[in-house]
Amino acid sequence: MARVLISMPEEFLNKIDQVADGENRSRSELIREALRTYIYKQRVRESANAVKNANLLEEMLE
């Protein structure tokens, strides 16, 4: 597994650690899950936009 070095405010890191501790997970697990969720939601938004654009084009062609 690759390692990534990121910078963030100490306060934000403390919040991440609190959530991770509360869920009995590591900081890395929590951040990976957050990024997976972000990527999934981005794909859903892109798909929704594609459908919206297709519908607009279809209406214009009618």
PDB file of N, CA, C and O in Angstrom:
ATOM      1  N   MET A   1       0.855  -1.166   0.000  1.00  0.00           N
ATOM      2  CA  MET A   1       0.000   0.000   0.000  1.00  0.00           C
ATOM      3  C   MET A   1       0.904   1.234   0.000  1.00  0.00           C
ATOM      4  O   MET A   1       1.890   1.290   0.714  1.00  0.00           O
ATOM      5  N   ALA A   2       0.532   2.224  -0.786  1.00  0.00           N
ATOM      6  CA  ALA A   2       1.306   3.458  -0.864  1.00  0.00           C
ATOM      7  C   ALA A   2       1.022   4.343   0.342  1.00  0.00           C
ATOM      8  O   ALA A   2      -0.061   4.280   0.929  1.00  0.00           O
ATOM      9  N   ARG A   3       1.989   5.144   0.688  1.00  0.00           N
ATOM     10  CA  ARG A   3       1.821   6.111   1.771  1.00  0.00           C
ATOM     11  C   ARG A   3       1.711   7.498   1.162  1.00  0.00           C
ATOM     12  O   ARG A   3       2.378   7.805   0.177  1.00  0.00           O
ATOM     13  N   VAL A   4       0.877   8.325   1.766  1.00  0.00           N
ATOM     14  CA  VAL A   4       0.658   9.687   1.290  1.00  0.00           C
ATOM     15  C   VAL A   4       0.841  10.628   2.460  1.00  0.00           C
ATOM     16  O   VAL A   4       0.307  10.391   3.548  1.00  0.00           O
ATOM     17  N   LEU A   5       1.569  11.687   2.222  1.00  0.00           N
ATOM     18  CA  LEU A   5       1.778  12.699   3.252  1.00  0.00           C
ATOM     19  C   LEU A   5       0.890  13.893   2.926  1.00  0.00           C
ATOM     20  O   LEU A   5       0.961  14.445   1.828  1.00  0.00           O
ATOM     21  N   ILE A   6       0.016  14.255   3.859  1.00  0.00           N
ATOM     22  CA  ILE A   6      -0.847  15.413   3.660  1.00  0.00           C
ATOM     23  C   ILE A   6      -0.700  16.352   4.855  1.00  0.00           C
ATOM     24  O   ILE A   6      -0.322  15.925   5.945  1.00  0.00           O
ATOM     25  N   SER A   7      -1.022  17.595   4.631  1.00  0.00           N
ATOM     26  CA  SER A   7      -0.990  18.589   5.707  1.00  0.00           C
ATOM     27  C   SER A   7      -2.407  19.036   6.002  1.00  0.00           C
ATOM     28  O   SER A   7      -3.232  19.166   5.097  1.00  0.00           O
ATOM     29  N   MET A   8      -2.692  19.255   7.278  1.00  0.00           N
ATOM     30  CA  MET A   8      -4.001  19.757   7.685  1.00  0.00           C
ATOM     31  C   MET A   8      -3.854  20.435   9.030  1.00  0.00           C
ATOM     32  O   MET A   8      -2.899  20.164   9.771  1.00  0.00           O
ATOM     33  N   PRO A   9      -4.790  21.296   9.341  1.00  0.00           N
ATOM     34  CA  PRO A   9      -4.727  21.963  10.644  1.00  0.00           C
ATOM     35  C   PRO A   9      -4.816  20.950  11.791  1.00  0.00           C
ATOM     36  O   PRO A   9      -5.516  19.941  11.687  1.00  0.00           O
ATOM     37  N   GLU A  10      -4.096  21.219  12.834  1.00  0.00           N
ATOM     38  CA  GLU A  10      -4.051  20.326  14.000  1.00  0.00           C
ATOM     39  C   GLU A  10      -5.458  20.078  14.555  1.00  0.00           C
ATOM     40  O   GLU A  10      -5.793  18.958  14.936  1.00  0.00           O
ATOM     41  N   GLU A  11      -6.280  21.117  14.578  1.00  0.00           N
ATOM     42  CA  GLU A  11      -7.646  20.984  15.102  1.00  0.00           C
ATOM     43  C   GLU A  11      -8.448  19.975  14.282  1.00  0.00           C
ATOM     44  O   GLU A  11      -9.216  19.181  14.829  1.00  0.00           O
ATOM     45  N   PHE A  12      -8.286  20.013  12.967  1.00  0.00           N
ATOM     46  CA  PHE A  12      -8.994  19.077  12.093  1.00  0.00           C
ATOM     47  C   PHE A  12      -8.510  17.655  12.342  1.00  0.00           C
ATOM     48  O   PHE A  12      -9.310  16.710  12.414  1.00  0.00           O
ATOM     49  N   LEU A  13      -7.218  17.479  12.489  1.00  0.00           N
ATOM     50  CA  LEU A  13      -6.656  16.165  12.780  1.00  0.00           C
ATOM     51  C   LEU A  13      -7.183  15.628  14.106  1.00  0.00           C
ATOM     52  O   LEU A  13      -7.497  14.441  14.224  1.00  0.00           O
ATOM     53  N   ASN A  14      -7.322  16.498  15.095  1.00  0.00           N
ATOM     54  CA  ASN A  14      -7.885  16.077  16.381  1.00  0.00           C
ATOM     55  C   ASN A  14      -9.316  15.567  16.216  1.00  0.00           C
ATOM     56  O   ASN A  14      -9.699  14.572  16.833  1.00  0.00           O
ATOM     57  N   LYS A  15     -10.105  16.242  15.378  1.00  0.00           N
ATOM     58  CA  LYS A  15     -11.480  15.799  15.138  1.00  0.00           C
ATOM     59  C   LYS A  15     -11.494  14.438  14.449  1.00  0.00           C
ATOM     60  O   LYS A  15     -12.306  13.569  14.784  1.00  0.00           O
ATOM     61  N   ILE A  16     -10.603  14.251  13.493  1.00  0.00           N
ATOM     62  CA  ILE A  16     -10.501  12.967  12.802  1.00  0.00           C
ATOM     63  C   ILE A  16     -10.162  11.865  13.804  1.00  0.00           C
ATOM     64  O   ILE A  16     -10.768  10.792  13.800  1.00  0.00           O
ATOM     65  N   ASP A  17      -9.207  12.143  14.667  1.00  0.00           N
ATOM     66  CA  ASP A  17      -8.812  11.158  15.668  1.00  0.00           C
ATOM     67  C   ASP A  17      -9.948  10.833  16.631  1.00  0.00           C
ATOM     68  O   ASP A  17     -10.130   9.678  17.019  1.00  0.00           O
ATOM     69  N   GLN A  18     -10.736  11.823  17.001  1.00  0.00           N
ATOM     70  CA  GLN A  18     -11.868  11.585  17.900  1.00  0.00           C
ATOM     71  C   GLN A  18     -12.880  10.654  17.245  1.00  0.00           C
ATOM     72  O   GLN A  18     -13.388   9.716  17.875  1.00  0.00           O
ATOM     73  N   VAL A  19     -13.192  10.921  15.980  1.00  0.00           N
ATOM     74  CA  VAL A  19     -14.152  10.074  15.266  1.00  0.00           C
ATOM     75  C   VAL A  19     -13.596   8.667  15.115  1.00  0.00           C
ATOM     76  O   VAL A  19     -14.299   7.681  15.372  1.00  0.00           O
ATOM     77  N   ALA A  20     -12.339   8.560  14.716  1.00  0.00           N
ATOM     78  CA  ALA A  20     -11.719   7.244  14.543  1.00  0.00           C
ATOM     79  C   ALA A  20     -11.726   6.464  15.855  1.00  0.00           C
ATOM     80  O   ALA A  20     -12.076   5.282  15.884  1.00  0.00           O
ATOM     81  N   ASP A  21     -11.364   7.126  16.943  1.00  0.00           N
ATOM     82  CA  ASP A  21     -11.376   6.455  18.249  1.00  0.00           C
ATOM     83  C   ASP A  21     -12.776   6.005  18.620  1.00  0.00           C
ATOM     84  O   ASP A  21     -12.975   4.907  19.130  1.00  0.00           O
ATOM     85  N   GLY A  22     -13.770   6.861  18.353  1.00  0.00           N
ATOM     86  CA  GLY A  22     -15.152   6.536  18.673  1.00  0.00           C
ATOM     87  C   GLY A  22     -15.679   5.350  17.882  1.00  0.00           C
ATOM     88  O   GLY A  22     -16.594   4.654  18.316  1.00  0.00           O
ATOM     89  N   GLU A  23     -15.108   5.122  16.715  1.00  0.00           N
ATOM     90  CA  GLU A  23     -15.523   4.012  15.859  1.00  0.00           C
ATOM     91  C   GLU A  23     -14.548   2.841  15.934  1.00  0.00           C
ATOM     92  O   GLU A  23     -14.677   1.886  15.159  1.00  0.00           O
ATOM     93  N   ASN A  24     -13.585   2.926  16.836  1.00  0.00           N
ATOM     94  CA  ASN A  24     -12.567   1.878  16.994  1.00  0.00           C
ATOM     95  C   ASN A  24     -11.881   1.553  15.670  1.00  0.00           C
ATOM     96  O   ASN A  24     -11.708   0.384  15.301  1.00  0.00           O
ATOM     97  N   ARG A  25     -11.528   2.609  14.945  1.00  0.00           N
ATOM     98  CA  ARG A  25     -10.822   2.455  13.671  1.00  0.00           C
ATOM     99  C   ARG A  25      -9.550   3.280  13.712  1.00  0.00           C
ATOM    100  O   ARG A  25      -9.419   4.196  14.521  1.00  0.00           O
ATOM    101  N   SER A  26      -8.665   2.988  12.798  1.00  0.00           N
ATOM    102  CA  SER A  26      -7.453   3.794  12.701  1.00  0.00           C
ATOM    103  C   SER A  26      -7.761   5.073  11.931  1.00  0.00           C
ATOM    104  O   SER A  26      -8.763   5.156  11.198  1.00  0.00           O
ATOM    105  N   ARG A  27      -6.908   6.025  12.099  1.00  0.00           N
ATOM    106  CA  ARG A  27      -7.023   7.286  11.353  1.00  0.00           C
ATOM    107  C   ARG A  27      -7.009   6.984   9.857  1.00  0.00           C
ATOM    108  O   ARG A  27      -7.813   7.533   9.089  1.00  0.00           O
ATOM    109  N   SER A  28      -6.116   6.111   9.428  1.00  0.00           N
ATOM    110  CA  SER A  28      -6.006   5.777   8.004  1.00  0.00           C
ATOM    111  C   SER A  28      -7.291   5.145   7.473  1.00  0.00           C
ATOM    112  O   SER A  28      -7.744   5.471   6.370  1.00  0.00           O
ATOM    113  N   GLU A  29      -7.868   4.228   8.252  1.00  0.00           N
ATOM    114  CA  GLU A  29      -9.126   3.593   7.824  1.00  0.00           C
ATOM    115  C   GLU A  29     -10.217   4.639   7.644  1.00  0.00           C
ATOM    116  O   GLU A  29     -10.968   4.603   6.664  1.00  0.00           O
ATOM    117  N   LEU A  30     -10.322   5.550   8.585  1.00  0.00           N
ATOM    118  CA  LEU A  30     -11.356   6.585   8.519  1.00  0.00           C
ATOM    119  C   LEU A  30     -11.167   7.475   7.298  1.00  0.00           C
ATOM    120  O   LEU A  30     -12.117   7.759   6.566  1.00  0.00           O
ATOM    121  N   ILE A  31      -9.941   7.889   7.046  1.00  0.00           N
ATOM    122  CA  ILE A  31      -9.671   8.772   5.909  1.00  0.00           C
ATOM    123  C   ILE A  31      -9.900   8.034   4.596  1.00  0.00           C
ATOM    124  O   ILE A  31     -10.478   8.596   3.654  1.00  0.00           O
ATOM    125  N   ARG A  32      -9.493   6.756   4.506  1.00  0.00           N
ATOM    126  CA  ARG A  32      -9.761   5.977   3.289  1.00  0.00           C
ATOM    127  C   ARG A  32     -11.254   5.881   3.025  1.00  0.00           C
ATOM    128  O   ARG A  32     -11.718   6.040   1.892  1.00  0.00           O
ATOM    129  N   GLU A  33     -12.028   5.599   4.079  1.00  0.00           N
ATOM    130  CA  GLU A  33     -13.483   5.492   3.926  1.00  0.00           C
ATOM    131  C   GLU A  33     -14.081   6.828   3.491  1.00  0.00           C
ATOM    132  O   GLU A  33     -14.968   6.866   2.630  1.00  0.00           O
ATOM    133  N   ALA A  34     -13.609   7.906   4.055  1.00  0.00           N
ATOM    134  CA  ALA A  34     -14.108   9.235   3.677  1.00  0.00           C
ATOM    135  C   ALA A  34     -13.816   9.517   2.204  1.00  0.00           C
ATOM    136  O   ALA A  34     -14.674  10.038   1.482  1.00  0.00           O
ATOM    137  N   LEU A  35     -12.641   9.152   1.743  1.00  0.00           N
ATOM    138  CA  LEU A  35     -12.291   9.380   0.343  1.00  0.00           C
ATOM    139  C   LEU A  35     -13.082   8.464  -0.588  1.00  0.00           C
ATOM    140  O   LEU A  35     -13.510   8.896  -1.671  1.00  0.00           O
ATOM    141  N   ARG A  36     -13.291   7.209  -0.186  1.00  0.00           N
ATOM    142  CA  ARG A  36     -14.142   6.316  -0.994  1.00  0.00           C
ATOM    143  C   ARG A  36     -15.547   6.892  -1.132  1.00  0.00           C
ATOM    144  O   ARG A  36     -16.131   6.887  -2.218  1.00  0.00           O
ATOM    145  N   THR A  37     -16.080   7.398  -0.032  1.00  0.00           N
ATOM    146  CA  THR A  37     -17.422   7.985  -0.054  1.00  0.00           C
ATOM    147  C   THR A  37     -17.461   9.217  -0.944  1.00  0.00           C
ATOM    148  O   THR A  37     -18.394   9.390  -1.734  1.00  0.00           O
ATOM    149  N   TYR A  38     -16.450  10.052  -0.855  1.00  0.00           N
ATOM    150  CA  TYR A  38     -16.381  11.254  -1.696  1.00  0.00           C
ATOM    151  C   TYR A  38     -16.359  10.869  -3.174  1.00  0.00           C
ATOM    152  O   TYR A  38     -17.096  11.437  -3.982  1.00  0.00           O
ATOM    153  N   ILE A  39     -15.513   9.907  -3.527  1.00  0.00           N
ATOM    154  CA  ILE A  39     -15.395   9.480  -4.922  1.00  0.00           C
ATOM    155  C   ILE A  39     -16.716   8.897  -5.416  1.00  0.00           C
ATOM    156  O   ILE A  39     -17.169   9.191  -6.526  1.00  0.00           O
ATOM    157  N   TYR A  40     -17.360   8.073  -4.595  1.00  0.00           N
ATOM    158  CA  TYR A  40     -18.651   7.490  -4.968  1.00  0.00           C
ATOM    159  C   TYR A  40     -19.687   8.592  -5.213  1.00  0.00           C
ATOM    160  O   TYR A  40     -20.387   8.586  -6.224  1.00  0.00           O
ATOM    161  N   LYS A  41     -19.770   9.549  -4.287  1.00  0.00           N
ATOM    162  CA  LYS A  41     -20.752  10.632  -4.433  1.00  0.00           C
ATOM    163  C   LYS A  41     -20.458  11.478  -5.669  1.00  0.00           C
ATOM    164  O   LYS A  41     -21.384  11.932  -6.343  1.00  0.00           O
ATOM    165  N   GLN A  42     -19.182  11.679  -5.972  1.00  0.00           N
ATOM    166  CA  GLN A  42     -18.813  12.438  -7.168  1.00  0.00           C
ATOM    167  C   GLN A  42     -19.289  11.714  -8.422  1.00  0.00           C
ATOM    168  O   GLN A  42     -19.817  12.331  -9.344  1.00  0.00           O
ATOM    169  N   ARG A  43     -19.134  10.396  -8.446  1.00  0.00           N
ATOM    170  CA  ARG A  43     -19.598   9.607  -9.600  1.00  0.00           C
ATOM    171  C   ARG A  43     -21.112   9.682  -9.734  1.00  0.00           C
ATOM    172  O   ARG A  43     -21.643   9.771 -10.844  1.00  0.00           O
ATOM    173  N   VAL A  44     -21.822   9.636  -8.616  1.00  0.00           N
ATOM    174  CA  VAL A  44     -23.275   9.743  -8.645  1.00  0.00           C
ATOM    175  C   VAL A  44     -23.686  11.106  -9.195  1.00  0.00           C
ATOM    176  O   VAL A  44     -24.585  11.199 -10.034  1.00  0.00           O
ATOM    177  N   ARG A  45     -23.015  12.171  -8.739  1.00  0.00           N
ATOM    178  CA  ARG A  45     -23.320  13.519  -9.241  1.00  0.00           C
ATOM    179  C   ARG A  45     -23.061  13.610 -10.739  1.00  0.00           C
ATOM    180  O   ARG A  45     -23.862  14.178 -11.487  1.00  0.00           O
ATOM    181  N   GLU A  46     -21.931  13.054 -11.189  1.00  0.00           N
ATOM    182  CA  GLU A  46     -21.611  13.085 -12.621  1.00  0.00           C
ATOM    183  C   GLU A  46     -22.658  12.333 -13.424  1.00  0.00           C
ATOM    184  O   GLU A  46     -23.072  12.779 -14.490  1.00  0.00           O
ATOM    185  N   SER A  47     -23.094  11.199 -12.907  1.00  0.00           N
ATOM    186  CA  SER A  47     -24.111  10.411 -13.588  1.00  0.00           C
ATOM    187  C   SER A  47     -25.432  11.173 -13.653  1.00  0.00           C
ATOM    188  O   SER A  47     -26.093  11.202 -14.690  1.00  0.00           O
ATOM    189  N   ALA A  48     -25.795  11.797 -12.546  1.00  0.00           N
ATOM    190  CA  ALA A  48     -27.042  12.578 -12.505  1.00  0.00           C
ATOM    191  C   ALA A  48     -26.966  13.742 -13.488  1.00  0.00           C
ATOM    192  O   ALA A  48     -27.951  14.040 -14.174  1.00  0.00           O
ATOM    193  N   ASN A  49     -25.812  14.375 -13.562  1.00  0.00           N
ATOM    194  CA  ASN A  49     -25.648  15.482 -14.510  1.00  0.00           C
ATOM    195  C   ASN A  49     -25.732  14.990 -15.946  1.00  0.00           C
ATOM    196  O   ASN A  49     -26.297  15.668 -16.815  1.00  0.00           O
ATOM    197  N   ALA A  50     -25.185  13.815 -16.224  1.00  0.00           N
ATOM    198  CA  ALA A  50     -25.249  13.258 -17.564  1.00  0.00           C
ATOM    199  C   ALA A  50     -26.699  12.981 -17.954  1.00  0.00           C
ATOM    200  O   ALA A  50     -27.115  13.278 -19.080  1.00  0.00           O
ATOM    201  N   VAL A  51     -27.472  12.427 -17.036  1.00  0.00           N
ATOM    202  CA  VAL A  51     -28.888  12.160 -17.306  1.00  0.00           C
ATOM    203  C   VAL A  51     -29.635  13.474 -17.532  1.00  0.00           C
ATOM    204  O   VAL A  51     -30.425  13.596 -18.466  1.00  0.00           O
ATOM    205  N   LYS A  52     -29.354  14.455 -16.703  1.00  0.00           N
ATOM    206  CA  LYS A  52     -30.003  15.767 -16.841  1.00  0.00           C
ATOM    207  C   LYS A  52     -29.673  16.382 -18.201  1.00  0.00           C
ATOM    208  O   LYS A  52     -30.564  16.877 -18.896  1.00  0.00           O
ATOM    209  N   ASN A  53     -28.406  16.329 -18.579  1.00  0.00           N
ATOM    210  CA  ASN A  53     -28.004  16.887 -19.870  1.00  0.00           C
ATOM    211  C   ASN A  53     -28.639  16.129 -21.026  1.00  0.00           C
ATOM    212  O   ASN A  53     -29.054  16.736 -22.018  1.00  0.00           O
ATOM    213  N   ALA A  54     -28.728  14.812 -20.915  1.00  0.00           N
ATOM    214  CA  ALA A  54     -29.354  14.008 -21.963  1.00  0.00           C
ATOM    215  C   ALA A  54     -30.833  14.366 -22.086  1.00  0.00           C
ATOM    216  O   ALA A  54     -31.358  14.476 -23.203  1.00  0.00           O
ATOM    217  N   ASN A  55     -31.487  14.567 -20.963  1.00  0.00           N
ATOM    218  CA  ASN A  55     -32.908  14.946 -20.989  1.00  0.00           C
ATOM    219  C   ASN A  55     -33.093  16.315 -21.626  1.00  0.00           C
ATOM    220  O   ASN A  55     -34.026  16.515 -22.409  1.00  0.00           O
ATOM    221  N   LEU A  56     -32.215  17.253 -21.300  1.00  0.00           N
ATOM    222  CA  LEU A  56     -32.301  18.588 -21.912  1.00  0.00           C
ATOM    223  C   LEU A  56     -32.093  18.512 -23.412  1.00  0.00           C
ATOM    224  O   LEU A  56     -32.828  19.136 -24.192  1.00  0.00           O
ATOM    225  N   LEU A  57     -31.132  17.741 -23.846  1.00  0.00           N
ATOM    226  CA  LEU A  57     -30.867  17.579 -25.272  1.00  0.00           C
ATOM    227  C   LEU A  57     -32.046  16.920 -25.972  1.00  0.00           C
ATOM    228  O   LEU A  57     -32.463  17.346 -27.045  1.00  0.00           O
ATOM    229  N   GLU A  58     -32.600  15.922 -25.324  1.00  0.00           N
ATOM    230  CA  GLU A  58     -33.766  15.238 -25.892  1.00  0.00           C
ATOM    231  C   GLU A  58     -34.928  16.211 -26.058  1.00  0.00           C
ATOM    232  O   GLU A  58     -35.595  16.207 -27.098  1.00  0.00           O
ATOM    233  N   GLU A  59     -35.163  17.060 -25.057  1.00  0.00           N
ATOM    234  CA  GLU A  59     -36.242  18.050 -25.146  1.00  0.00           C
ATOM    235  C   GLU A  59     -35.980  19.041 -26.276  1.00  0.00           C
ATOM    236  O   GLU A  59     -36.914  19.446 -26.972  1.00  0.00           O
ATOM    237  N   MET A  60     -34.731  19.410 -26.465  1.00  0.00           N
ATOM    238  CA  MET A  60     -34.403  20.372 -27.523  1.00  0.00           C
ATOM    239  C   MET A  60     -34.613  19.770 -28.911  1.00  0.00           C
ATOM    240  O   MET A  60     -34.949  20.475 -29.857  1.00  0.00           O
ATOM    241  N   LEU A  61     -34.441  18.459 -29.006  1.00  0.00           N
ATOM    242  CA  LEU A  61     -34.550  17.798 -30.306  1.00  0.00           C
ATOM    243  C   LEU A  61     -35.980  17.416 -30.659  1.00  0.00           C
ATOM    244  O   LEU A  61     -36.238  16.993 -31.777  1.00  0.00           O
ATOM    245  N   GLU A  62     -36.883  17.540 -29.729  1.00  0.00           N
ATOM    246  CA  GLU A  62     -38.284  17.162 -29.992  1.00  0.00           C
ATOM    247  C   GLU A  62     -38.984  18.219 -30.794  1.00  0.00           C
ATOM    248  O   GLU A  62     -38.744  19.339 -30.859  1.00  0.00           O
TER     249      GLU A  62
END
